[in-house]
PDB file of C-alpha atoms in Angstrom:
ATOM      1  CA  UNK A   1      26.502 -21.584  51.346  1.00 97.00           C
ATOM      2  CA  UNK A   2      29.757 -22.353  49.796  1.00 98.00           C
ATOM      3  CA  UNK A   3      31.914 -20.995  47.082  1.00 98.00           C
ATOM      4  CA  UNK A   4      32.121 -23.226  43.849  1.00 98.00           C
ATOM      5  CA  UNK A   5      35.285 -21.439  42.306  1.00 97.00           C
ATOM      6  CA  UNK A   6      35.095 -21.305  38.204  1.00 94.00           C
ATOM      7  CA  UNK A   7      36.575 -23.430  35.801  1.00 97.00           C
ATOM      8  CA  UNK A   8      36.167 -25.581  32.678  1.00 97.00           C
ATOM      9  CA  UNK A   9      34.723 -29.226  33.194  1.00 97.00           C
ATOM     10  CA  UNK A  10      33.452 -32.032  30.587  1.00 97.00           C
ATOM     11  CA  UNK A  11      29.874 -32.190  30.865  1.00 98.00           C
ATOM     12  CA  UNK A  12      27.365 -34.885  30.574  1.00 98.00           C
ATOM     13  CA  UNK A  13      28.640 -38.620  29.685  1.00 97.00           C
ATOM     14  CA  UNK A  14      28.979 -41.156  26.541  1.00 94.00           C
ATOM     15  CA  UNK A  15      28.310 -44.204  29.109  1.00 93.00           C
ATOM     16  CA  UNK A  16      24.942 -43.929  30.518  1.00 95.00           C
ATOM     17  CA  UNK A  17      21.662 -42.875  28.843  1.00 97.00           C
ATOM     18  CA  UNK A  18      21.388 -41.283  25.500  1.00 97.00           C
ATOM     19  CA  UNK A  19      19.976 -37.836  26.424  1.00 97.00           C
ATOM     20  CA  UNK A  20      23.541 -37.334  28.559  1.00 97.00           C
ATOM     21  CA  UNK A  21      25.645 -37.377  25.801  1.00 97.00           C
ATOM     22  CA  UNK A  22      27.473 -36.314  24.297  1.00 97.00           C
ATOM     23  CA  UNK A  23      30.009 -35.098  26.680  1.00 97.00           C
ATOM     24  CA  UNK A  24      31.109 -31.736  26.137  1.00 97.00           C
ATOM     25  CA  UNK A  25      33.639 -28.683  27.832  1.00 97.00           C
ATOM     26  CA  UNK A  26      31.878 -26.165  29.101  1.00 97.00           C
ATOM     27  CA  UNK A  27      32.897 -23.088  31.386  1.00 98.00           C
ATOM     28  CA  UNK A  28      31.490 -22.008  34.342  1.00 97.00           C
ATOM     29  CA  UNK A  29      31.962 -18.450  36.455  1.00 98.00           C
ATOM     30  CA  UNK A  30      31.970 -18.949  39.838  1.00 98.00           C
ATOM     31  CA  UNK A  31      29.103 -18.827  42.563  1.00 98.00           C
ATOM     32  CA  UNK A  32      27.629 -19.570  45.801  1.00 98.00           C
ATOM     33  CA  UNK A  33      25.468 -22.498  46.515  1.00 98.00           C
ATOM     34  CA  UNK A  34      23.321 -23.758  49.413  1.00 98.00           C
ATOM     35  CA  UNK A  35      25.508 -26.435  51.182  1.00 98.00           C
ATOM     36  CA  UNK A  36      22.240 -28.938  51.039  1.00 98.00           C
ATOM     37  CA  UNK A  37      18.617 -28.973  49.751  1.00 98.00           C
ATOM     38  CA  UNK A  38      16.284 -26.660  51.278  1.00 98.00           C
ATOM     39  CA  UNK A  39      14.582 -28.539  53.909  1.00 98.00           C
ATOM     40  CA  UNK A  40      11.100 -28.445  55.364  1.00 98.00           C
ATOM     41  CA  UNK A  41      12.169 -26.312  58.449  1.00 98.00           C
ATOM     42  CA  UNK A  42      13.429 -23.492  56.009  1.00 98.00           C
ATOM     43  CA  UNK A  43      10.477 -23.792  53.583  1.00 98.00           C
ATOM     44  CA  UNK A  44       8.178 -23.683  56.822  1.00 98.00           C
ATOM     45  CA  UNK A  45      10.150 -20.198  57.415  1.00 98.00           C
ATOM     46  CA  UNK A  46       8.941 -18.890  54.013  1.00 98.00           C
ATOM     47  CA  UNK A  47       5.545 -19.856  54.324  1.00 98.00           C
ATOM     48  CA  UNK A  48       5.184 -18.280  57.852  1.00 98.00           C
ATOM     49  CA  UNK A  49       6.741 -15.134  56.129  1.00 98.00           C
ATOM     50  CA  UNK A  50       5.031 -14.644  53.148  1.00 98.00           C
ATOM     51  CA  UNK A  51       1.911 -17.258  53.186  1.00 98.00           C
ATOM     52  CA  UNK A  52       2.645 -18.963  50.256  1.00 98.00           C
ATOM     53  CA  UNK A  53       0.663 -21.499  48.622  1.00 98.00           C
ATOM     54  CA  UNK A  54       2.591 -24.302  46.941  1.00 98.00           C
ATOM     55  CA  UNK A  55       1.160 -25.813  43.491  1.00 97.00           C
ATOM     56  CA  UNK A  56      -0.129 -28.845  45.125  1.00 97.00           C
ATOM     57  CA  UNK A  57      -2.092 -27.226  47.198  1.00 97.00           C
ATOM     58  CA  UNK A  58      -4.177 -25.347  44.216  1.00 95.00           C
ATOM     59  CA  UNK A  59      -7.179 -26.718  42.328  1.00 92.00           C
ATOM     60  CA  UNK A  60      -6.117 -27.025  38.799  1.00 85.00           C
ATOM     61  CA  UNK A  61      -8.292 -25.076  36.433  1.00 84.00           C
ATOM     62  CA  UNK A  62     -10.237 -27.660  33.656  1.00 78.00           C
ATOM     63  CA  UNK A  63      -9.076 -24.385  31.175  1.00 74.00           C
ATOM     64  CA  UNK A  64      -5.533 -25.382  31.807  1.00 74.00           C
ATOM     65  CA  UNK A  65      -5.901 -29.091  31.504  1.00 76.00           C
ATOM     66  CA  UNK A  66      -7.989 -29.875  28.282  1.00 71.00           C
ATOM     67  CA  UNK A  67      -9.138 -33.443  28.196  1.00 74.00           C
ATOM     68  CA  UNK A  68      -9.026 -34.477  31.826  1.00 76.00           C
ATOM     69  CA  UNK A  69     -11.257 -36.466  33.651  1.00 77.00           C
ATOM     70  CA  UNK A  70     -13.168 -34.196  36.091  1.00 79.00           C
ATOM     71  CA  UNK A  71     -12.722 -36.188  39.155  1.00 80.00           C
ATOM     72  CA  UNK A  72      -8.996 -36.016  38.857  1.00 79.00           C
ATOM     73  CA  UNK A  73      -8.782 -31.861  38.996  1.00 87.00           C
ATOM     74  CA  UNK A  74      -8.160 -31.953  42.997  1.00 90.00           C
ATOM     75  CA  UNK A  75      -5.167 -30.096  45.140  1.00 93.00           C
ATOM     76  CA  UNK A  76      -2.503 -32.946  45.385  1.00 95.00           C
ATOM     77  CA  UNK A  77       1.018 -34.477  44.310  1.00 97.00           C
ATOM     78  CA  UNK A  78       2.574 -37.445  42.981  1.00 97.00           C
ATOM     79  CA  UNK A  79       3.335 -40.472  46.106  1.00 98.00           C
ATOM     80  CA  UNK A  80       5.561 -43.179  45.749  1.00 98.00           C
ATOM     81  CA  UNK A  81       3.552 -46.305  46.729  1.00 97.00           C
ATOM     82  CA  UNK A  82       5.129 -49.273  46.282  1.00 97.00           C
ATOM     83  CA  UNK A  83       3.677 -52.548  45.095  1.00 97.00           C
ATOM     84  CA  UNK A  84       3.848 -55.983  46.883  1.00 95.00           C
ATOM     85  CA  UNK A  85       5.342 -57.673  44.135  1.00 96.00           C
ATOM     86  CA  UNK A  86       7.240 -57.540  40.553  1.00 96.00           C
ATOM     87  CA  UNK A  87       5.378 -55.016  38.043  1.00 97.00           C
ATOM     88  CA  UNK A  88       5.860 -54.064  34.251  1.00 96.00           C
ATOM     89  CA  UNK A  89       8.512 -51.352  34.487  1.00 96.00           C
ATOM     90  CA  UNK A  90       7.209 -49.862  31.273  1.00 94.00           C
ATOM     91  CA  UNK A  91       4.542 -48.576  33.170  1.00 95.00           C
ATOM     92  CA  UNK A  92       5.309 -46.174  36.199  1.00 95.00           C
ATOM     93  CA  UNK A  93       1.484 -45.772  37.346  1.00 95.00           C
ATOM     94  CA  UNK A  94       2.659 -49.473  39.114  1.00 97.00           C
ATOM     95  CA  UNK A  95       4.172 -47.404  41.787  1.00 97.00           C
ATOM     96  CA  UNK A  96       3.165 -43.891  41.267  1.00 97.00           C
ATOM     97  CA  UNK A  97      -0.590 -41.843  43.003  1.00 96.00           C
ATOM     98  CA  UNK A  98      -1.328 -38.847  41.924  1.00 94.00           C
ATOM     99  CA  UNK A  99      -2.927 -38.328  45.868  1.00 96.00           C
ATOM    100  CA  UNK A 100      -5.424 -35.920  46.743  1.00 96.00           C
ATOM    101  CA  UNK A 101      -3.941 -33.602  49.663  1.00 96.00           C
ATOM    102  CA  UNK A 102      -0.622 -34.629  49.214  1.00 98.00           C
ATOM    103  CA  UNK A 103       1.633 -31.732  49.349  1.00 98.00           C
ATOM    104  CA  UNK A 104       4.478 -30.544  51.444  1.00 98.00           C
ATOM    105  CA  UNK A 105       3.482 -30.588  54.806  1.00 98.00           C
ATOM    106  CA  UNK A 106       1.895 -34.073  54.119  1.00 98.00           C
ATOM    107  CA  UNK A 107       4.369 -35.504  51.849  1.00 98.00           C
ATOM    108  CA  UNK A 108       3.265 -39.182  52.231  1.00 97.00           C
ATOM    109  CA  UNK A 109      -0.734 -38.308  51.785  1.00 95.00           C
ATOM    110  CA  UNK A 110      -3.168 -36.449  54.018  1.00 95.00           C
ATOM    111  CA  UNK A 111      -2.603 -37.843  57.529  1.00 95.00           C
ATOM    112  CA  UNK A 112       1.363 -37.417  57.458  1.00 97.00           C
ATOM    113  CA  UNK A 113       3.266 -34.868  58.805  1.00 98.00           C
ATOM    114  CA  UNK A 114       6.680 -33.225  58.592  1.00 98.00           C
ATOM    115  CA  UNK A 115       6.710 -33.746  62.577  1.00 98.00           C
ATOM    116  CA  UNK A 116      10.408 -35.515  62.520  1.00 97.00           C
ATOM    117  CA  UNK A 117      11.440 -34.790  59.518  1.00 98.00           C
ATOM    118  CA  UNK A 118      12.256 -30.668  60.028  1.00 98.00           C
ATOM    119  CA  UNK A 119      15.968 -31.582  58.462  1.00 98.00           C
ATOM    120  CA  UNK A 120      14.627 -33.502  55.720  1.00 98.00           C
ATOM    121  CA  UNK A 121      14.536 -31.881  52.190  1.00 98.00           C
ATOM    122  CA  UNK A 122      11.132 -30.438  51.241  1.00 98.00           C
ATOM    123  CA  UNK A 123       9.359 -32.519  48.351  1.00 98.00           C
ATOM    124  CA  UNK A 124       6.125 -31.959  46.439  1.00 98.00           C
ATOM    125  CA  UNK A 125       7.353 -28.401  45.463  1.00 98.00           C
ATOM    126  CA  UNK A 126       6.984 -27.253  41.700  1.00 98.00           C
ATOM    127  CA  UNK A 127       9.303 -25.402  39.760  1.00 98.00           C
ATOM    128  CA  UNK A 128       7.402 -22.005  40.501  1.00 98.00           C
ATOM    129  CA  UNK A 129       7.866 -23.139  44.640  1.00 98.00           C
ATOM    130  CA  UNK A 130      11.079 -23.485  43.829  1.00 98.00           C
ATOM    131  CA  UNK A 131      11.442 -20.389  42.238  1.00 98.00           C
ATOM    132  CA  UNK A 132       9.735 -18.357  44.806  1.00 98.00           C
ATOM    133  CA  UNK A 133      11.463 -19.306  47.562  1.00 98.00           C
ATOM    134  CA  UNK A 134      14.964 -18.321  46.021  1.00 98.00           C
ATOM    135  CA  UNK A 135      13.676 -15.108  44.889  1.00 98.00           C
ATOM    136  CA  UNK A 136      12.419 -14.815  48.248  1.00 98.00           C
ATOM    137  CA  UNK A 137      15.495 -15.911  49.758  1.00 98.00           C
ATOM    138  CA  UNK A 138      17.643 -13.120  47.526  1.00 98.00           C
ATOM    139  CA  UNK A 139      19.123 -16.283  45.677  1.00 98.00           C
ATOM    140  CA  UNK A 140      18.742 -18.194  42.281  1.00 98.00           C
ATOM    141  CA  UNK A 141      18.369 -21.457  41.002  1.00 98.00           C
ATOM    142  CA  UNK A 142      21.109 -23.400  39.467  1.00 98.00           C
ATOM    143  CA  UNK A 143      21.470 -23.489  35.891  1.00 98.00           C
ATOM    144  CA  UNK A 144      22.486 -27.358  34.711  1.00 98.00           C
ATOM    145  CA  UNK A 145      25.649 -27.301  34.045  1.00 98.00           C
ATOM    146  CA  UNK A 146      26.512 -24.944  37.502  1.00 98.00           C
ATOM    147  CA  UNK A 147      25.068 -28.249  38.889  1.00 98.00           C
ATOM    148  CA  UNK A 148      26.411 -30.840  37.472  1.00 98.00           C
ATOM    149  CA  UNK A 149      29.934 -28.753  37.915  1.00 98.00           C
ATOM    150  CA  UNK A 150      29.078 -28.351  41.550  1.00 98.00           C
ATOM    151  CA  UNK A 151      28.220 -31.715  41.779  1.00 98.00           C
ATOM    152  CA  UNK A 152      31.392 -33.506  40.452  1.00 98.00           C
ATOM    153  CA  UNK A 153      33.116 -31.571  43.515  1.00 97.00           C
ATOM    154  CA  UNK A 154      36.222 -31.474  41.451  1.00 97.00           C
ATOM    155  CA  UNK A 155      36.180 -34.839  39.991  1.00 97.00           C
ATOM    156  CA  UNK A 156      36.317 -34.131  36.282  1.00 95.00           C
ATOM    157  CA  UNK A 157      34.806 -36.833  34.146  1.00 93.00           C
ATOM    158  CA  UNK A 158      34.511 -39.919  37.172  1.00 96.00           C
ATOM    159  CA  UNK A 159      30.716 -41.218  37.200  1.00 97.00           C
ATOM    160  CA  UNK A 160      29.868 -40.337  40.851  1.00 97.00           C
ATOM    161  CA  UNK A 161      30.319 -37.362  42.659  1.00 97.00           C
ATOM    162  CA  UNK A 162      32.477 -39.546  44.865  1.00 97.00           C
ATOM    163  CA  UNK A 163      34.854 -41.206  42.255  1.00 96.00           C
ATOM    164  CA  UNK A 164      33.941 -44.169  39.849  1.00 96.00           C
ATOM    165  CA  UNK A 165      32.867 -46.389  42.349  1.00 96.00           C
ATOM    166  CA  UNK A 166      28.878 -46.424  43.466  1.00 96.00           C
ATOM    167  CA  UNK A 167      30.090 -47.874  47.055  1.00 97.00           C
ATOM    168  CA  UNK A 168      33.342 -47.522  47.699  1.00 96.00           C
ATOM    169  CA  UNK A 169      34.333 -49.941  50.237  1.00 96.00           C
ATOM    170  CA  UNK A 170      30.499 -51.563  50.698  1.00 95.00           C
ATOM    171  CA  UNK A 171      29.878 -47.763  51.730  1.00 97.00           C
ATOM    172  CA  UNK A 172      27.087 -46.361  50.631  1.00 98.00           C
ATOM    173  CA  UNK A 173      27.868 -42.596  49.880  1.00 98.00           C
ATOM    174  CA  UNK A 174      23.816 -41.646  49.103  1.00 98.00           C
ATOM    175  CA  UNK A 175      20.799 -42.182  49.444  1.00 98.00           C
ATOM    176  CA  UNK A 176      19.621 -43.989  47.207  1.00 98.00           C
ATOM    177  CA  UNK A 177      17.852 -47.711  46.170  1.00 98.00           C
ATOM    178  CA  UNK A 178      18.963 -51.059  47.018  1.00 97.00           C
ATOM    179  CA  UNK A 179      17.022 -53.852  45.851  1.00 97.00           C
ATOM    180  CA  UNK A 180      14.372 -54.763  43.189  1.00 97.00           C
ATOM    181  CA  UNK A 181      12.551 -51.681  42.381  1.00 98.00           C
ATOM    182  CA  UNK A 182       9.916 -50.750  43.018  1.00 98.00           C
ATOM    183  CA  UNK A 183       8.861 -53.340  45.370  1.00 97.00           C
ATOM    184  CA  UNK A 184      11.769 -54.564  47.269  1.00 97.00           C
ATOM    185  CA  UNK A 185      13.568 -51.876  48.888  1.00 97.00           C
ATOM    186  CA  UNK A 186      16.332 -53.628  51.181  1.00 97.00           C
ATOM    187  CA  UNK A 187      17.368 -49.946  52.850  1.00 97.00           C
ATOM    188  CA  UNK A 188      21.188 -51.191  53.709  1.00 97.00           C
ATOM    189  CA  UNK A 189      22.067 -47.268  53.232  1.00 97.00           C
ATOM    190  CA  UNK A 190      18.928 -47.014  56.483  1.00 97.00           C
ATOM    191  CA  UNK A 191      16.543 -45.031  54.882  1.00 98.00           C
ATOM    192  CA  UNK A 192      13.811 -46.463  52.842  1.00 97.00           C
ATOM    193  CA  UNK A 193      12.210 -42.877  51.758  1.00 98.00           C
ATOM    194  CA  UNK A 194      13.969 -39.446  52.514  1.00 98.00           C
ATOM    195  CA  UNK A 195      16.523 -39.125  54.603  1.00 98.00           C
ATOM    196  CA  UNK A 196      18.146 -35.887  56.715  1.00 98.00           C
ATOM    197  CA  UNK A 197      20.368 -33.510  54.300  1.00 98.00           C
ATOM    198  CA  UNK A 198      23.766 -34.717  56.025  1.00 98.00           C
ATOM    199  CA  UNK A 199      23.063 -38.121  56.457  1.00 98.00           C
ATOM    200  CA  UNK A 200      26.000 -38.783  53.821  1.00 98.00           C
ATOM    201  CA  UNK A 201      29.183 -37.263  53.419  1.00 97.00           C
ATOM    202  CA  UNK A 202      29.709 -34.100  51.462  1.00 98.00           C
ATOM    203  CA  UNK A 203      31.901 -33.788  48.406  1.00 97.00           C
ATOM    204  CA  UNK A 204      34.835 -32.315  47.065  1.00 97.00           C
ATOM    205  CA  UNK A 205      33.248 -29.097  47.654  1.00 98.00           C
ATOM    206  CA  UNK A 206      31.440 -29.369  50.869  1.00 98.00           C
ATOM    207  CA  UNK A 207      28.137 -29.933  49.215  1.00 98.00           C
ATOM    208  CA  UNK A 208      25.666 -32.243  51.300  1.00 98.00           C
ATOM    209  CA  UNK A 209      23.384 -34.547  48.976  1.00 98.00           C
ATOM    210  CA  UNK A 210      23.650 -33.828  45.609  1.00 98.00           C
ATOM    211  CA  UNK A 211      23.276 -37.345  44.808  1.00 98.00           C
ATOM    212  CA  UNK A 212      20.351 -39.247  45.709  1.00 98.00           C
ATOM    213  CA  UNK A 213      18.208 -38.153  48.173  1.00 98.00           C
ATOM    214  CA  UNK A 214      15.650 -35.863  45.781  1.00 98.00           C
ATOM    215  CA  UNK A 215      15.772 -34.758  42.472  1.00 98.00           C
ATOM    216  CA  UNK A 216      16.658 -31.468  42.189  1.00 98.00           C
ATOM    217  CA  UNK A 217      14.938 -28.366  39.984  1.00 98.00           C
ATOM    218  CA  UNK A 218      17.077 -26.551  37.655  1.00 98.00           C
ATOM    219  CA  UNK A 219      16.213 -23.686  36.163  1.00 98.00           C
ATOM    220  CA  UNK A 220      16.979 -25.033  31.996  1.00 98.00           C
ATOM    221  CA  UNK A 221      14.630 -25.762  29.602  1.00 98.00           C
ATOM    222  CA  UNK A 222      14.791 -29.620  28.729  1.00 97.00           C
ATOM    223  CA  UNK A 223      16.590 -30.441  25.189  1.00 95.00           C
ATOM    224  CA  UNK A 224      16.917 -34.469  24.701  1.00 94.00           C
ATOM    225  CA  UNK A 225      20.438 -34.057  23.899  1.00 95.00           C
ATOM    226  CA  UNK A 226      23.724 -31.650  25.021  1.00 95.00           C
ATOM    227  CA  UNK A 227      25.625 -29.681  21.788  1.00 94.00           C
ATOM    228  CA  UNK A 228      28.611 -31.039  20.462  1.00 95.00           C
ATOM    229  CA  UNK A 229      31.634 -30.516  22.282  1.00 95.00           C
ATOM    230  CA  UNK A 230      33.101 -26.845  21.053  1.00 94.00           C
ATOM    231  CA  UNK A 231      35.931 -27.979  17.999  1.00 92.00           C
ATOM    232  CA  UNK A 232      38.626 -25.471  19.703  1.00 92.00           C
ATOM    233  CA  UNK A 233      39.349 -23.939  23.211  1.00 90.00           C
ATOM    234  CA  UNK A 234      38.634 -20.920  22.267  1.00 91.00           C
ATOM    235  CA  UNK A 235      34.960 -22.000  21.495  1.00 93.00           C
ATOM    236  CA  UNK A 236      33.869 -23.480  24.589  1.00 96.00           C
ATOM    237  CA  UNK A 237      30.910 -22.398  25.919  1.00 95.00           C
ATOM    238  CA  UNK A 238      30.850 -19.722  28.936  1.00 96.00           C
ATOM    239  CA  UNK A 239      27.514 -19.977  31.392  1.00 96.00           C
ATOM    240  CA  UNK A 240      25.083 -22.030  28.949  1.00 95.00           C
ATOM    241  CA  UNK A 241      21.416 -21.716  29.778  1.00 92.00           C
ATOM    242  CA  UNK A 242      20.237 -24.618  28.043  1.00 88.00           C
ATOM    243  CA  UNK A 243      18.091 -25.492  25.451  1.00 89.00           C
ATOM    244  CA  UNK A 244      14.380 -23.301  24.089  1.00 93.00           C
ATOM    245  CA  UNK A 245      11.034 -23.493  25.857  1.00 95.00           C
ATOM    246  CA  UNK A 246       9.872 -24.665  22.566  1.00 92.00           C
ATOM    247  CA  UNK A 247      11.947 -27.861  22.470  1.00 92.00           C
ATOM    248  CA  UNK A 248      11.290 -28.924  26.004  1.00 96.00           C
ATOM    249  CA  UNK A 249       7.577 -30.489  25.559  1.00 94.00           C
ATOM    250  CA  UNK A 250       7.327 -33.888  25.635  1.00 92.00           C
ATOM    251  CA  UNK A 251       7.527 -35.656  21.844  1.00 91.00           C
ATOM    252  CA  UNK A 252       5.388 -38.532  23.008  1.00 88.00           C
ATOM    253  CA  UNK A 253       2.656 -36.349  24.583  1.00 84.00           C
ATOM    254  CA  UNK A 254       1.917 -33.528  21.633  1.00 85.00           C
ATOM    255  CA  UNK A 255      -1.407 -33.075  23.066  1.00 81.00           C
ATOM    256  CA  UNK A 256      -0.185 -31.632  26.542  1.00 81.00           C
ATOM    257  CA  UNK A 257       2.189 -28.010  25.758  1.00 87.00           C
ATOM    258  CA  UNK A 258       3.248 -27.605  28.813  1.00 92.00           C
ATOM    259  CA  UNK A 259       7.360 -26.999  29.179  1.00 96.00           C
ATOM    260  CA  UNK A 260       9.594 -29.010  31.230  1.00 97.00           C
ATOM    261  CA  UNK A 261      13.152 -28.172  32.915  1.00 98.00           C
ATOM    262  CA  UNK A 262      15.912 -30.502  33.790  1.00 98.00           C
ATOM    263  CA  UNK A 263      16.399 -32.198  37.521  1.00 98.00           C
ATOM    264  CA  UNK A 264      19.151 -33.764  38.779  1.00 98.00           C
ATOM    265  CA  UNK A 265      21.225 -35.522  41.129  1.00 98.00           C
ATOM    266  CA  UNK A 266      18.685 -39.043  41.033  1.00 98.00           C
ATOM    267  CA  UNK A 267      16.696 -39.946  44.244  1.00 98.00           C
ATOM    268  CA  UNK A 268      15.928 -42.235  47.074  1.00 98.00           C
ATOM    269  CA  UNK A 269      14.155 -44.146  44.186  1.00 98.00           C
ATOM    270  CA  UNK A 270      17.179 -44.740  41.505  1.00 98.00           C
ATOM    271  CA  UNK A 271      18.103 -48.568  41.583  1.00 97.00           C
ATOM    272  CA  UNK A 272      20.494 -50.221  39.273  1.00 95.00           C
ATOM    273  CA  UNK A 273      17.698 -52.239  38.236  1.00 96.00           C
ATOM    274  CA  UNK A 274      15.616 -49.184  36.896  1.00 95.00           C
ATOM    275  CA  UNK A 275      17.118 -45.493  37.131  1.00 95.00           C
ATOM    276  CA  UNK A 276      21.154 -45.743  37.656  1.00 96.00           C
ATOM    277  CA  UNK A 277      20.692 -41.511  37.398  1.00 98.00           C
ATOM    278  CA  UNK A 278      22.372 -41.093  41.075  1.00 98.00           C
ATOM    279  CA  UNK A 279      25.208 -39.479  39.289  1.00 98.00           C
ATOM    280  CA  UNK A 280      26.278 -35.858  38.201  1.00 98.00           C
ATOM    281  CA  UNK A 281      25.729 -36.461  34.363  1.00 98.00           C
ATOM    282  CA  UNK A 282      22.165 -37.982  34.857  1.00 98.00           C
ATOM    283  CA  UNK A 283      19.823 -35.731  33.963  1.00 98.00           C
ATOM    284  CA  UNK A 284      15.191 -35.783  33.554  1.00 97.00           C
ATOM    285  CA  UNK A 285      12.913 -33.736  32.182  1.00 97.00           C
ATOM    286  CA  UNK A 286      10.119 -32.619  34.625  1.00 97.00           C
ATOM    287  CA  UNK A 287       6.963 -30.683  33.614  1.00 96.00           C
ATOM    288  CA  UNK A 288       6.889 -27.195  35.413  1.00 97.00           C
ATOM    289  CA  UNK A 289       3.695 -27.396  37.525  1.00 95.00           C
ATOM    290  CA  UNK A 290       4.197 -31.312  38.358  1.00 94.00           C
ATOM    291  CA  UNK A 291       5.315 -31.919  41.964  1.00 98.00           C
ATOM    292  CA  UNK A 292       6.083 -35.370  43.412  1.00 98.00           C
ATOM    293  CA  UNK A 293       7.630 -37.403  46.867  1.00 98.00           C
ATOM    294  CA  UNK A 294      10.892 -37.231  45.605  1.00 98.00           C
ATOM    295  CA  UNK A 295      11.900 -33.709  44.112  1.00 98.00           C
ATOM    296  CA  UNK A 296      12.816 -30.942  45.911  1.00 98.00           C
ATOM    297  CA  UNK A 297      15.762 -28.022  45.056  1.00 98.00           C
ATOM    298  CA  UNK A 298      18.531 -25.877  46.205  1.00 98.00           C
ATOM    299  CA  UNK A 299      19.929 -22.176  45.419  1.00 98.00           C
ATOM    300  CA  UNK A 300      22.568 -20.194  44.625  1.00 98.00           C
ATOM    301  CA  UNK A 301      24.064 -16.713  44.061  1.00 98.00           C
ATOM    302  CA  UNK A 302      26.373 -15.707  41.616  1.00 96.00           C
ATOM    303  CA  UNK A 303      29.445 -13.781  42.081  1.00 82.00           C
TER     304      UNK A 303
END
């Protein structure tokens, strides 16, 4: 871990997507945080110790899921599959399988393996994995904004966690997309899926991929919008936990009530053709018991 030393930082941006604005000051103690994501080696640790059972791994209960087809309540996660050619990008089911036996230790489907990839970051964990393994762990997750302050590594206000530049140079500083998404990936960073947590450099900070890569849980509620930016110094926000349970379901699903919390830091999937959200500001909602290829998580402590 490394120490993130408080301070006041402008959070979110005015230049991106709508639910990032509008930027604000906020003020942040400081804190310890896990140099990189937790990777499958140190999850594998946990499970040996304490025989955890991720959320992928569980039969969903039909009680819990009112409405859905019977044939679809198996153990499993959410694969990236791409398609062979061009595809509505309205419609994310073009490249996304909910696949049966998909979970951590087979992050690509049921005949994969983690064999190779003990220094990637573990995927296909839930908020609740997440959760458990910090508590386990005697650590925390982030809230958003200690992220997105971490993230910035002391660049107040530039787009990237590197500066305003996405490759400065022609180098790439992530892990992220190049090409048409989501069926031409041209992988001139080398890595057309996940890639090791120090494959890139670190940032101001000495924090290892917190841009691209995975998503990463934090532990806010989801509000489609930040607060107004405090009128005077002496209101600006100190530690702000985000928005209300309540607010956090999705609007354009009323039938499903089930919360969502905020991930960061964009993945091996953002492409400036669909997702530009490899940046500190970017910010997505994600339901709490959904897992997927291309989230995973890291702690932190707090002084």
């Amino acid at each position: 871990m490394v120490f993130i030393a408080g301070g006041t930082f402008r959070m979110g941006s005015g230049r991106h997507y709508p639910e990032e604005a509008p930027v604000h000051r906020v003020t942040i103690d400081g804190f310890w945080m896990d140099t990189a994501a937790v990777t499958n080696r140190q999850f594998k640790e946990f499970v040996r110790a304490t025989g955890y059972v991720t959320t992928a791994e569980i039969v969903p209960l039909a009680k819990d899921y009112p409405g859905a087809l019977p044939h679809m309540l198996f153990a499993g996660s959410l694969v990236f599959m791409p398609p062979t050619g061009p595809v509505d990008l309205r419609d994310s089911s073009q490249w996304w399988v909910f696949m049966k036996a998909a979970d951590w230790r087979h992050p690509y489907g049921p005949r994969s393996s983690i064999n190779g990839l003990e220094n990637h970051p573990v995927v296909h964990v839930s908020y609740n994995d997440a959760l458990a393994y910090a508590r386990w762990a005697g650590k925390d997750l982030p809230t958003e904004a200690e992220w997105e302050y971490a993230a910035r590594g002391g660049l107040d206000g530039a787009d990237y966690a590197w500066g305003d530049e996405l490759t400065p140079g022609g180098r790439h500083m992530a892990n992220t997309w190049q090409g048409e998404f989501p069926h031409q990936n041209l992988a001139t960073d080398g890595y057309t899926r996940t890639c090791p947590v120090n494959a890139f450099p670190a940032n101001g900070y000495g924090l290892l991929g917190m841009i691209g890569n995975t998503w990463e849980w934090t532990s806010d509620w989801y509000s489609p919008k930040h607060p107004a930016d405090a009128p005077k110094a002496c209101c600006i926000p100190e530690n702000p936990r985000g928005g209300r349970e309540t607010e956090s379901y999705d609007p354009l699903q009323p039938q499903i009530r089930i919360p969502r919390r905020v991930l960061k830091g964009g993945s091996h999937l953002c492409a400036p053709n669909y997702c530009r959200r490899y940046r500190p500001a970017a910010r997505h909602a994600q339901q709490v018991d959904s897992s997927a290829s291309h989230i995973g998580f890291r702690c932190i402590t707090r002084a």
